[in-house]
Short mmCIF file of C-alpha atoms and ligand atoms in Angstrom, two decimals:
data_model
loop_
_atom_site.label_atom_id
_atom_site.label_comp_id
_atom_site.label_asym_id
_atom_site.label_seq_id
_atom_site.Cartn_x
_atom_site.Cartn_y
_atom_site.Cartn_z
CA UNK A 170 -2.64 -15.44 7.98
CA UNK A 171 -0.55 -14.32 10.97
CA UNK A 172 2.26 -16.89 9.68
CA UNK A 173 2.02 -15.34 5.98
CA UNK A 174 2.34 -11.99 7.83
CA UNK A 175 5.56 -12.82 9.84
CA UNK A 176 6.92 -14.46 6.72
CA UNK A 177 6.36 -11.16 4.53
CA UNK A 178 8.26 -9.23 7.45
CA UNK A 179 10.58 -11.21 7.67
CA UNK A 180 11.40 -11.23 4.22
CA UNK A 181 11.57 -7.66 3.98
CA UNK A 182 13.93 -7.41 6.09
CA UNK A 183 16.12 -10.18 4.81
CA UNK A 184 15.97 -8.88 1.61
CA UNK A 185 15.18 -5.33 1.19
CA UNK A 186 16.25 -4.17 4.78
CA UNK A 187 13.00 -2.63 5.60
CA UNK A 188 11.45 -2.80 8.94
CA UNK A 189 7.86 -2.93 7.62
CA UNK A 190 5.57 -2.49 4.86
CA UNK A 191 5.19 1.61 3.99
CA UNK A 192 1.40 1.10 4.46
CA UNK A 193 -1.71 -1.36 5.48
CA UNK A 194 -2.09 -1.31 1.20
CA UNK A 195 1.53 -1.95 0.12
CA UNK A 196 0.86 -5.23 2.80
CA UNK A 197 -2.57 -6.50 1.46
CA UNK A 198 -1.41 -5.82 -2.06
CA UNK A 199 1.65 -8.07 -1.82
CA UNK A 200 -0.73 -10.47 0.20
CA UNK A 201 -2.76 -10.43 -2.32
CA UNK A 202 -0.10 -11.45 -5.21
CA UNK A 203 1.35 -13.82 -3.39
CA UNK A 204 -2.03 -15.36 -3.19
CA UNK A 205 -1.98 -16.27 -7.01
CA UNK A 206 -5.00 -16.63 -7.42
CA UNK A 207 -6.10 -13.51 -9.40
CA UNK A 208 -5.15 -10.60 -11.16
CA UNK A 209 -4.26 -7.38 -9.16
CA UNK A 210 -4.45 -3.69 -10.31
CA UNK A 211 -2.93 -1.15 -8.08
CA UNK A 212 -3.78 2.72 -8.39
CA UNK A 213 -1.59 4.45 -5.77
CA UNK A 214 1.03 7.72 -5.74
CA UNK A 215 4.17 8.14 -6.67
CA UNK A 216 6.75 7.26 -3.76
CA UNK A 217 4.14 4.82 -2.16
CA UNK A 218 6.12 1.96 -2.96
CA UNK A 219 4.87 0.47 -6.24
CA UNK A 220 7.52 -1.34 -7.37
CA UNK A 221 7.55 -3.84 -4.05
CA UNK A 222 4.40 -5.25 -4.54
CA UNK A 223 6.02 -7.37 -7.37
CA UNK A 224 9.27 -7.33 -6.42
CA UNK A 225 9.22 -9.34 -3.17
CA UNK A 226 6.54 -11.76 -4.40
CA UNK A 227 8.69 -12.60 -6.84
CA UNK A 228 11.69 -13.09 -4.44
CA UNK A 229 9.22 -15.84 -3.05
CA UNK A 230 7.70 -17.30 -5.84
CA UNK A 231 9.57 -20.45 -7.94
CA UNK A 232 10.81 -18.89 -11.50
CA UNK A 233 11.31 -15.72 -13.18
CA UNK A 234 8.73 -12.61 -12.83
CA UNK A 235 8.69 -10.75 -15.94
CA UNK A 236 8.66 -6.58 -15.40
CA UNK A 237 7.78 -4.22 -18.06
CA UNK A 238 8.10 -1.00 -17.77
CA UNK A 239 8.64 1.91 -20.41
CA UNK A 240 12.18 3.46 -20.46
CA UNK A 241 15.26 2.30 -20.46
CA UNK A 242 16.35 4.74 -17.64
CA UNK A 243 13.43 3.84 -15.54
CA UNK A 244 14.54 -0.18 -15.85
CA UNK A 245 18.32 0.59 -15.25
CA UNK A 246 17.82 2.52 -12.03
CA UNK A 247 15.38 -0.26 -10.87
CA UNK A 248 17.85 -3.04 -12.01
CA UNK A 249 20.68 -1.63 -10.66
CA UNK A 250 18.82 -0.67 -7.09
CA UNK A 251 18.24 -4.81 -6.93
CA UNK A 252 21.27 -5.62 -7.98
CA UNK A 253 22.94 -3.58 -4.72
CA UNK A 254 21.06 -5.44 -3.20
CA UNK A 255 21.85 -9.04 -4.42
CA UNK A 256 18.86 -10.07 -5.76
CA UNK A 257 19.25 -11.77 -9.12
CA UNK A 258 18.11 -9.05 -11.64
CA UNK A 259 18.74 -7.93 -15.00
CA UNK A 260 16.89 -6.18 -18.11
CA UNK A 261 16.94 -7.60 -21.92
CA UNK A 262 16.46 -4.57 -23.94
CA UNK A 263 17.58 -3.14 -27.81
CA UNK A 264 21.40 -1.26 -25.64
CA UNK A 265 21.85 -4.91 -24.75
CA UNK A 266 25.58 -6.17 -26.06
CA UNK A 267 25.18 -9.60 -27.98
CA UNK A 268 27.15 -11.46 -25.23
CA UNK A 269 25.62 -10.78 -21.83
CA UNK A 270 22.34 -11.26 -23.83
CA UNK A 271 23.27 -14.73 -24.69
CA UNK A 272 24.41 -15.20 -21.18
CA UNK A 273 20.49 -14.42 -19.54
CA UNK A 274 18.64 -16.43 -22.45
CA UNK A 275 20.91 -19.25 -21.50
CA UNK A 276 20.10 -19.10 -17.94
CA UNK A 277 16.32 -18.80 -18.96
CA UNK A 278 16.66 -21.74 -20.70
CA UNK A 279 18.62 -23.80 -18.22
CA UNK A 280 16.32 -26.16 -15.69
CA UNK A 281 16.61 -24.08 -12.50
CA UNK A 282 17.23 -19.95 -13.89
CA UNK A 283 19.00 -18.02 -10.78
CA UNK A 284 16.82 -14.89 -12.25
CA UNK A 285 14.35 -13.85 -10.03
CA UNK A 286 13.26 -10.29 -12.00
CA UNK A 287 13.98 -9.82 -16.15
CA UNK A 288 13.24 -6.50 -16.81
CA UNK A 289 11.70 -5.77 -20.46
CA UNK A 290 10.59 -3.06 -22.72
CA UNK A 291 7.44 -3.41 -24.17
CA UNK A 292 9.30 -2.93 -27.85
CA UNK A 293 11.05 -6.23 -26.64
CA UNK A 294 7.61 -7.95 -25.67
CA UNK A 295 6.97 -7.50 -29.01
CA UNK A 296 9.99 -9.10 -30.84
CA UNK A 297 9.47 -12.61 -32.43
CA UNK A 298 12.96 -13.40 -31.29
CA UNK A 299 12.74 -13.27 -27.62
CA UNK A 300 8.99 -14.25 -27.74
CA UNK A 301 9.92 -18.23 -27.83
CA UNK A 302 12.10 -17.71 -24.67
CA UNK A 303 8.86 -16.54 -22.67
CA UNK A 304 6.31 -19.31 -23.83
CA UNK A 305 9.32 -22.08 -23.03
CA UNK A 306 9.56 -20.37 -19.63
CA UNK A 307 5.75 -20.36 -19.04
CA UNK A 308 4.87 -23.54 -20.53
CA UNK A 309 8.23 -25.09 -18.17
CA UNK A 310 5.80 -23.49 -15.35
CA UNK A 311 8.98 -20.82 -14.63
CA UNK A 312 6.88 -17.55 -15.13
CA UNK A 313 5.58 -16.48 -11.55
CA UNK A 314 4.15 -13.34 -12.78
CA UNK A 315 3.72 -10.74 -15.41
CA UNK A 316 4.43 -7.16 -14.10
CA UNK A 317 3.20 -4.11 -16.36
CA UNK A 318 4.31 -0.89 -14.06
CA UNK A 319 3.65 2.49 -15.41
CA UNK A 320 0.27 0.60 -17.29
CA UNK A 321 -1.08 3.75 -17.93
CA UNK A 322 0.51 3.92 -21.01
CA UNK A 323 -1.50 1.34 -22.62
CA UNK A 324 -4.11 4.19 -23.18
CA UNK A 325 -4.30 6.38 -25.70
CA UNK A 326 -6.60 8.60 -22.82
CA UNK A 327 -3.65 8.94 -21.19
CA UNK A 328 -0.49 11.49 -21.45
CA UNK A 329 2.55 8.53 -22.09
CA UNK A 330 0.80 6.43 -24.33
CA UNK A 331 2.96 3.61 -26.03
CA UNK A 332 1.33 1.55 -29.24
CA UNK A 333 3.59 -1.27 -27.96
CA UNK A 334 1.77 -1.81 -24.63
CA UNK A 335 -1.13 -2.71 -26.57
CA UNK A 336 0.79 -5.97 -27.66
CA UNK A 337 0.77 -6.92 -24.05
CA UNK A 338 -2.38 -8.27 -24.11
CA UNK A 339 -1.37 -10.67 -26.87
CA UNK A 340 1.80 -11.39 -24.48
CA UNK A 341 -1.01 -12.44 -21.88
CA UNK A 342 -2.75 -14.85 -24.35
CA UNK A 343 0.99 -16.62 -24.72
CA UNK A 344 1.71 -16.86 -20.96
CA UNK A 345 -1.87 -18.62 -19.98
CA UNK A 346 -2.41 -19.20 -16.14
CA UNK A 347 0.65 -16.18 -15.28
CA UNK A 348 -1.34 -14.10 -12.60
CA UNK A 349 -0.65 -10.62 -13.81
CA UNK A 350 0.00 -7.15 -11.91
CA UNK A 351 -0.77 -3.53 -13.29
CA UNK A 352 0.61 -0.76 -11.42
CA UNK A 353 0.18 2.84 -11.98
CA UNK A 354 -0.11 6.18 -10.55
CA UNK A 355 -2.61 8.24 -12.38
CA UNK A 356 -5.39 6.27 -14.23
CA UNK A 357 -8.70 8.04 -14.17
CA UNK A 358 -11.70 6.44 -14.98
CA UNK A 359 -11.15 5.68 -18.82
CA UNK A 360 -7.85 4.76 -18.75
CA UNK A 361 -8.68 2.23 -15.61
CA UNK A 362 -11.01 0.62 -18.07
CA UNK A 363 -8.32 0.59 -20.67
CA UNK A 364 -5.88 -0.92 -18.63
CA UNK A 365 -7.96 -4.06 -17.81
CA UNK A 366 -9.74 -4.44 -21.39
CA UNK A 367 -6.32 -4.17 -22.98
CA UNK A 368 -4.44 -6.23 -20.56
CA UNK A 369 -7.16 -8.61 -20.28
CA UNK A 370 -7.26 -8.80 -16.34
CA UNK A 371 -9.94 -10.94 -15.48
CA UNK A 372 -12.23 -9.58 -12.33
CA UNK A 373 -8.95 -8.25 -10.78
CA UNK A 374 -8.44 -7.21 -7.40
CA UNK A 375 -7.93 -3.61 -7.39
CA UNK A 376 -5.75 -1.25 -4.92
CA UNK A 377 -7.06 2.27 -5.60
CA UNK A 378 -5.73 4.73 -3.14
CA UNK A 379 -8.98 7.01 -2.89
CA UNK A 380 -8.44 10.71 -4.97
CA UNK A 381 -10.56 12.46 -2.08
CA UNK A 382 -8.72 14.55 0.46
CA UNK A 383 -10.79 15.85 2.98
CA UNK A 384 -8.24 18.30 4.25
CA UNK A 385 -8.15 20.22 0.83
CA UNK A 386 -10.32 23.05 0.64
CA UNK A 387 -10.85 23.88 -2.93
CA UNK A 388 -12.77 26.90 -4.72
CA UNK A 389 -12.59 29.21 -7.38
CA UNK A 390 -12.56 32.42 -8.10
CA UNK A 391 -13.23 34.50 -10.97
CA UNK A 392 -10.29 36.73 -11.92
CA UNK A 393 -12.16 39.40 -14.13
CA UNK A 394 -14.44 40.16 -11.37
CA UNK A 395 -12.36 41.23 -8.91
CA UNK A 396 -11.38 45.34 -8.66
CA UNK A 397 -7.73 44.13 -7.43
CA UNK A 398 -6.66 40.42 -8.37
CA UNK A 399 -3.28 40.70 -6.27
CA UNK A 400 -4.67 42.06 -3.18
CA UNK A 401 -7.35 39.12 -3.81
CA UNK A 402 -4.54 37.06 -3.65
CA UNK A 403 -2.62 38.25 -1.12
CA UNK A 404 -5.55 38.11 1.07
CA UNK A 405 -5.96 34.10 0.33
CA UNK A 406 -2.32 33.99 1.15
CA UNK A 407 -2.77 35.88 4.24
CA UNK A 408 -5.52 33.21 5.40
CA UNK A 409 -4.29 30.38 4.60
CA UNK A 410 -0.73 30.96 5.96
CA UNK A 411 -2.54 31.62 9.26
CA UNK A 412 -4.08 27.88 9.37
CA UNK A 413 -0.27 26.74 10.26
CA UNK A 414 0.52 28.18 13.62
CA UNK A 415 3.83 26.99 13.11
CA UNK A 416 5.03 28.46 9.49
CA UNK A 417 3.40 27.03 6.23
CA UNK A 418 4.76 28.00 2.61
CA UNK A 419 2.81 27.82 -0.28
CA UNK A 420 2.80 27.54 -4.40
CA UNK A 421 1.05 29.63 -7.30
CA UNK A 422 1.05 28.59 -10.75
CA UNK A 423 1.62 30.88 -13.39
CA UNK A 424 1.48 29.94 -17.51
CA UNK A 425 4.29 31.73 -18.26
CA UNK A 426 7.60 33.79 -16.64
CA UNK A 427 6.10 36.64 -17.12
CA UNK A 428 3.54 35.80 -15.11
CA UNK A 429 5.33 34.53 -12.37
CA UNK A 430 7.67 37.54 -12.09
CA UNK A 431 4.54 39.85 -11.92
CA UNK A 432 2.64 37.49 -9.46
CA UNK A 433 5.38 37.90 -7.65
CA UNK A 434 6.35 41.04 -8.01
CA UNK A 435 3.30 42.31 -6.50
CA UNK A 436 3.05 40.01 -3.30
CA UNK A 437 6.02 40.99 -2.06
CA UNK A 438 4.85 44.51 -3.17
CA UNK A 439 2.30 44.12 -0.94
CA UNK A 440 4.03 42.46 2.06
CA UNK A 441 4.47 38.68 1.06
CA UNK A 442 8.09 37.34 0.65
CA UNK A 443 7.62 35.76 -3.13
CA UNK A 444 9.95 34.64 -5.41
CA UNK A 445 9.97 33.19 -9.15
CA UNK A 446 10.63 29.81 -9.89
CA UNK A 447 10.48 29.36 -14.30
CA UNK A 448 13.13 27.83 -16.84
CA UNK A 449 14.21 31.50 -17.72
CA UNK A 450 16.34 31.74 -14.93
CA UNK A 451 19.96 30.42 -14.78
CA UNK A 452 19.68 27.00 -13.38
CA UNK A 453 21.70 27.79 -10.36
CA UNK A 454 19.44 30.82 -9.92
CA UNK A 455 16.63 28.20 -9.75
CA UNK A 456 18.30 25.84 -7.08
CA UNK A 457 18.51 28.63 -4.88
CA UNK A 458 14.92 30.00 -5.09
CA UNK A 459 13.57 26.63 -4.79
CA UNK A 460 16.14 25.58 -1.52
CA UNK A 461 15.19 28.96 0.38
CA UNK A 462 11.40 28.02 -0.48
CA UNK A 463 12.25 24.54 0.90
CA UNK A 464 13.84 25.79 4.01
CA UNK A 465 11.18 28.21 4.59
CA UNK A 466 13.09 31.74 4.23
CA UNK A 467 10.73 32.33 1.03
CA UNK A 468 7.23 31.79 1.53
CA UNK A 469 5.73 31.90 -1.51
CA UNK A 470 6.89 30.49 -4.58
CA UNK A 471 5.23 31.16 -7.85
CA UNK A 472 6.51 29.09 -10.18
CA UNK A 473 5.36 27.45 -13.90
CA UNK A 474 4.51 23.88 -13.93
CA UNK A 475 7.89 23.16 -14.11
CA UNK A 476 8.18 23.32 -10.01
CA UNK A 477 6.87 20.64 -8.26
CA UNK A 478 7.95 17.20 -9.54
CA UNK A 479 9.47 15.28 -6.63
CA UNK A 480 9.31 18.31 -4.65
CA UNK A 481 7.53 16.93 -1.36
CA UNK A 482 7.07 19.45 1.23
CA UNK A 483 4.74 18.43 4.25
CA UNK A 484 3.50 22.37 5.40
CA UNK A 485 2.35 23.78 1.75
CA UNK A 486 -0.69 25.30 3.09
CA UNK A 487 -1.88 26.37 -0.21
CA UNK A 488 -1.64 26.07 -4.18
CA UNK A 489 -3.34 29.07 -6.15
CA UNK A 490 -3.58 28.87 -10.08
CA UNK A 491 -2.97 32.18 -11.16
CA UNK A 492 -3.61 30.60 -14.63
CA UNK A 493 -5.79 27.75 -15.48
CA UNK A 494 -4.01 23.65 -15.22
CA UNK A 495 -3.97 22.28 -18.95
CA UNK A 496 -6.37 18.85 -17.46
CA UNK A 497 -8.10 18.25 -14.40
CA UNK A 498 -5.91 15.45 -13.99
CA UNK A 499 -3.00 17.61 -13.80
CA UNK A 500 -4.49 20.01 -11.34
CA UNK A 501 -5.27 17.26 -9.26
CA UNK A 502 -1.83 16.60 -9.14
CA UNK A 503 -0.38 20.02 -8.63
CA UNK A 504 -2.92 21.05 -6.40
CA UNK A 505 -2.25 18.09 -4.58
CA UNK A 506 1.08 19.31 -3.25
CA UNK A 507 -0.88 20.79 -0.94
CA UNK A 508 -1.49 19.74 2.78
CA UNK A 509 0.50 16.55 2.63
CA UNK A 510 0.78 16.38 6.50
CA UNK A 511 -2.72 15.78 6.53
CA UNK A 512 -3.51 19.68 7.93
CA UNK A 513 -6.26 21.65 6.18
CA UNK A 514 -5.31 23.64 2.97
CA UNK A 515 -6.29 25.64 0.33
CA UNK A 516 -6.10 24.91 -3.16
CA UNK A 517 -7.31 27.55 -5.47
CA UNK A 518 -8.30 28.47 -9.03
CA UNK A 519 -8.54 31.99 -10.25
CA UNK A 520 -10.28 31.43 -13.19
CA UNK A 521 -10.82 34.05 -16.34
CA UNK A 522 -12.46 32.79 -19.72
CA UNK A 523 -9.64 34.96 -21.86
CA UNK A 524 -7.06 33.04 -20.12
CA UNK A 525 -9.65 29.76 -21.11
CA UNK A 526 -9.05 31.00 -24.69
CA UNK A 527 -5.99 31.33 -24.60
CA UNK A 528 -5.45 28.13 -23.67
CA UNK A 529 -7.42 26.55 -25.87
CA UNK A 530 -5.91 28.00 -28.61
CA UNK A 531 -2.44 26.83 -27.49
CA UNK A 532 -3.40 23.21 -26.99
CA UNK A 533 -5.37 23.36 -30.72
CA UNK A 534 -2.74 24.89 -32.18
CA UNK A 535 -0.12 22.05 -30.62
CA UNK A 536 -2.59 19.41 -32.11
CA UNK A 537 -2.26 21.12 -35.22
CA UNK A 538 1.83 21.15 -35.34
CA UNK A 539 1.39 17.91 -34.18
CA UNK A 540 -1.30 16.58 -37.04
CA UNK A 541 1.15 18.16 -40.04
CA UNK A 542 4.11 16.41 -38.73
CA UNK A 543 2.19 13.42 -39.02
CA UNK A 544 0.22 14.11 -41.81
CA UNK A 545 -3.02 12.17 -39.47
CA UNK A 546 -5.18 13.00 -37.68
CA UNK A 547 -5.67 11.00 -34.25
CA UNK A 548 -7.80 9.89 -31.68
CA UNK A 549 -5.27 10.73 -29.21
CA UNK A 550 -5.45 14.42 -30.29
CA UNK A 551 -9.09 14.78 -28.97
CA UNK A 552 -7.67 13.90 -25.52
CA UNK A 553 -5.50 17.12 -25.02
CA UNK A 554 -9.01 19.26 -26.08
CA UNK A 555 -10.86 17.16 -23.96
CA UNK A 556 -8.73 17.08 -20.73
CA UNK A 557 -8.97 20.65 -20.83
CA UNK A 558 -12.64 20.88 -21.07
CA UNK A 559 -13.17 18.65 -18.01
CA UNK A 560 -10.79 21.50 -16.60
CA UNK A 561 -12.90 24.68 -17.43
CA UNK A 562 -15.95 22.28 -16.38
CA UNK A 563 -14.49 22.17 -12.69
CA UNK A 564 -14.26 25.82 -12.52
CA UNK A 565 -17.85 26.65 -14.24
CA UNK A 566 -19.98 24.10 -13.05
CA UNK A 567 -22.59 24.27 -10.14
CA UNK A 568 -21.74 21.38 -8.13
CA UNK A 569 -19.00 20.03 -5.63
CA UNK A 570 -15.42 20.29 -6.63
CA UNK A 571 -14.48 17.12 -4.68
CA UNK A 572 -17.35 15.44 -6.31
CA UNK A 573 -16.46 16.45 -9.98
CA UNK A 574 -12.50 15.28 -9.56
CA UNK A 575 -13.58 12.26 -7.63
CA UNK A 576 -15.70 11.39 -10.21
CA UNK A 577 -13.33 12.18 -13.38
CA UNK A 578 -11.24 9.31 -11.47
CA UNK A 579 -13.75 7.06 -10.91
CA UNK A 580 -14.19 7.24 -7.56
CA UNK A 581 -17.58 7.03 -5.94
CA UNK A 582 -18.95 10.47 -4.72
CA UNK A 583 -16.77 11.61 -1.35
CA UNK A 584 -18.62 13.60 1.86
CA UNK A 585 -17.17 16.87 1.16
CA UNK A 586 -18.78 18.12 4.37
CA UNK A 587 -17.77 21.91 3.66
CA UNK A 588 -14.66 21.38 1.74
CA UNK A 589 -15.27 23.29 -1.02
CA UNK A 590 -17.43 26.90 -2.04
CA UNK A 591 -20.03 24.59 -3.35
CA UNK A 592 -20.56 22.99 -0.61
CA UNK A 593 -20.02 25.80 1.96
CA UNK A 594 -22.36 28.00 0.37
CA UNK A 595 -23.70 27.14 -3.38
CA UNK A 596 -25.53 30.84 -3.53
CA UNK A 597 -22.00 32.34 -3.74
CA UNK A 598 -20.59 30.34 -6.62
CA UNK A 599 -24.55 30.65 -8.52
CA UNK A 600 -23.51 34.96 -8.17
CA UNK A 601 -20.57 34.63 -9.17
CA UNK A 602 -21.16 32.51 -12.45
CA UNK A 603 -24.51 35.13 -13.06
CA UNK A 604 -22.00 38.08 -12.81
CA UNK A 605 -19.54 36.66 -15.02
CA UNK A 606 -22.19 36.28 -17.22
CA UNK A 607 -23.69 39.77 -17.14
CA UNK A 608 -19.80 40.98 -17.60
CA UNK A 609 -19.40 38.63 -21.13
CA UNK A 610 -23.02 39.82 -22.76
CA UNK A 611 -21.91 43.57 -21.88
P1 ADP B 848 6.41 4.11 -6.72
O1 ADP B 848 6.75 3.17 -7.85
O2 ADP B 848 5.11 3.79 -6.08
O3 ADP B 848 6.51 5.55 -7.10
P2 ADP B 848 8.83 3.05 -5.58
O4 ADP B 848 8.53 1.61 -5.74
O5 ADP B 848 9.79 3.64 -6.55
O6 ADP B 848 7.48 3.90 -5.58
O7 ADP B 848 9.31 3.26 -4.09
C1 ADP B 848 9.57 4.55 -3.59
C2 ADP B 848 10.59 4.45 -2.47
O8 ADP B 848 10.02 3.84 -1.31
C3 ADP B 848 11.80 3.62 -2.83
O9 ADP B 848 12.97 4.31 -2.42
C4 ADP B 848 11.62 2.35 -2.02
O10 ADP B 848 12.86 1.77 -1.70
C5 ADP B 848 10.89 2.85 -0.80
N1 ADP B 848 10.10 1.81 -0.12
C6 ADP B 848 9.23 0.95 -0.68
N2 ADP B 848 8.67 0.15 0.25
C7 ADP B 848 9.20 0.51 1.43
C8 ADP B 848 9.03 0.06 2.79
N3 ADP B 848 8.19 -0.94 3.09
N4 ADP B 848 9.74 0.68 3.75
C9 ADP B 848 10.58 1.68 3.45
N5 ADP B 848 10.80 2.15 2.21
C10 ADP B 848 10.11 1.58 1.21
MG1 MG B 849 7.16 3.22 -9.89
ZN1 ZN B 850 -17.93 20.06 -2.06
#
């Protein structure tokens, strides 16, 4: 094992120019493919290095690993990345001009290939033309592996779902005895199941980084209870800015611009540098908000959903929704931009059942445009209603927050230990629900 070890390493290096592995799971997940010997899922973030966990077992392995993977763009960044970096790497795909396409299959059907990655759409996988070219490969023993990144799209639970994933199992029943890899970054429970039904993965080995954070405190609050919602937040701000006694910054979603100029509006009313982030301003407008957030001369940044992506900031000491997330998977994500340095933080809901409606009549009424367009109705329509229940469950059950997102994932029950109002004090959160109801029956 130590010798496997120092070879890894040192192919890293050679290779990719990387010291070491990002972390102890990117290691035992390439360990683990390069092993062979069974199927591997792997559940972890964006950023944490997904894409090496195929790519330099298949620098080491004899043959071709096939990659599939959903865009175009996606495959032509990764392509290109490898190709800067001379490894032998290309994509077959529909943009593909007749003559370079000739050029791979004749290199995939020569004795000894010099491809070491082929990049595919799953619209490709599909095609009765290039399917010979695979089965020749595999049955020539020059498939190392099958790679399906971004497999949560072979659900229809999930948000990206493509019909043409689902012909990847049937790609697996042509490539017999090809150990195959399925890499994603959000797959809660029902979609993990998918993933492995569909893709047939037989008792895989499975990489799930673990959704629990014990360093996010979470809670909610009802917003039609309290006499003055903005001093409610500002106080929260107050707070959780003081955890940091260097400076922390923090986030709060709004729905709409509105929203966000109000919200923030009335923090710095009431002492809180706050700014707007939302696609109504001019999009220089918007780089400058967001770099005076990132440099810390803004504190507060309330923002639509819109903010976020690929932002990673280590100090956000909080994330309030002003408005409720449209799925508990998404809030898990957005209020997971919290507390990345690993200090405690505060993630908070302020939750009101007329914004609840509202919602729900946006997201039925999107289903609706949707269904007319199409004419059908779906299965995958249910999901948008039902995401958003598991949402307004988080905020109105009687039970641990950590425990109801851990378990929406998958993920055995965490020790909260005090992490959440539930947990800290379950008296509070039973008042609170009795009030709210007291206020709906009035
Ligand atoms: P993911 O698919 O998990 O979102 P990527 O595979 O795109 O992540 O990798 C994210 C970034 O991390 C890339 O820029 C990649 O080059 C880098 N990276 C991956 N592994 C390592 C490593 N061992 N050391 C340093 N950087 C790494
Ligand atoms: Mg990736
Ligand atoms: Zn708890």
């Amino acid at each position: 094992i130590k010798n496997m070890t120092t070879t890894l390493k040192q192919a890293l290096k050679t290779h990719f120019g990387f010291d070491d592995f990002r972390s102890k799971k990117q290691e035992d997940v390439v360990k683990a493919v390069v092993r062979r010997d069974k199927d591997v899922f792997v559940c972890m973030p964006t950023g944490a290095g997904k894409s090496l966990c195929y790519q330099l077992p298949a620098l080491l392995a004899e043959g071709i690993t096939l990659v599939v993977s959903p865009l175009i763009a996606l495959i032509q960044d990764q392509v290109d990345r490898l190709k800067s970096l001379n490894i032998p790497a290309c994509s077959i795909n529909s943009k593909l001009a007749a003559g370079e396409r000739r050029l791979i299959l004749t290199d995939l059907g020569s004795s000894s290939p010099k491809l070491k990655l082929l990049y595919i759409t799953p619209e490709m996988v599909a095609s009765p033309s290039f399917q010979p070219h695979l089965t020749d490969l595999c049955s020539r023993g020059l498939l190392s592996y099958l790679a399906v990144d971004e497999a949560h799209c072979v659900s229809q639970w999930g948000h990206d779902f493509r019909p043409d994933y689902l012909k990847l199992g049937r790609l697996r029943a042509l490539t017999p005895g090809v150990p195959c890899l399925a890499l994603t970054a959000t797959a809660p429970k029902n979609v993990q199941d998918d993933i492995v039904r569909t893709l047939g993965l037989s008792s895989p080995l499975s990489f799930v980084t673990p959704v629990f954070r014990s360093n996010l405190h979470y809670d909610v609050i009802f917003r039609e209870l309290l006499p003055n919602p903005y001093a409610h937040l500002h106080d929260f701000i107050k707070k959780a800015l003081a955890l940091d006694t260097r400076q922390g910054c923090g986030i709060v979603y709004c729905r709409t611009r509105e929203g966000c100029e109000t919200v923030a509006y009335q923090l710095t009313k009431l002492g809180v540098l706050a700014k707007a982030y939302h696609a109504g301003l001019k999009g220089g407008d918007r780089t400058e908000v967001q770099n005076e957030w990132m440099q810390g001369k803004v504190l507060v940044i309330v923002a639509t959903i819109s903010f976020g992506m690929g932002v990673d900031k280590a100090n956000v000491r909080f994330v309030a929704h002003w408005n409720l997330a449209k799925s508990l998977a998404s809030y898990y994500q957005e209020s997971g931009r919290a507390g990345r340095d690993g200090l405690p933080s505060s993630c908070r809901t302020y939750y009101s059942p007329k914004d609840r409606d509202q919602m729900n009549f946006l997201i039925r009424q999107e289903v609706g445009r949707r269904q007319a367009k199409r004419g059908t109705e779906k299965e995958t329509d249910k999901t948008a209603i039902t995401d958003f229940e598991a949402m307004v469950s988080f905020c109105v059950q009687e039970s641990c927050r950590h425990a109801t997102i851990s378990k929406f994932f998958g993920d055995k029950t965490p020790n909260c230990a005090g992490a959440c109002d539930y947990c800290r004090n379950p008296k509070v959160v039973r008042a609170q629900l009795e009030r709210a109801a007291t206020l709906s029956t009035k």
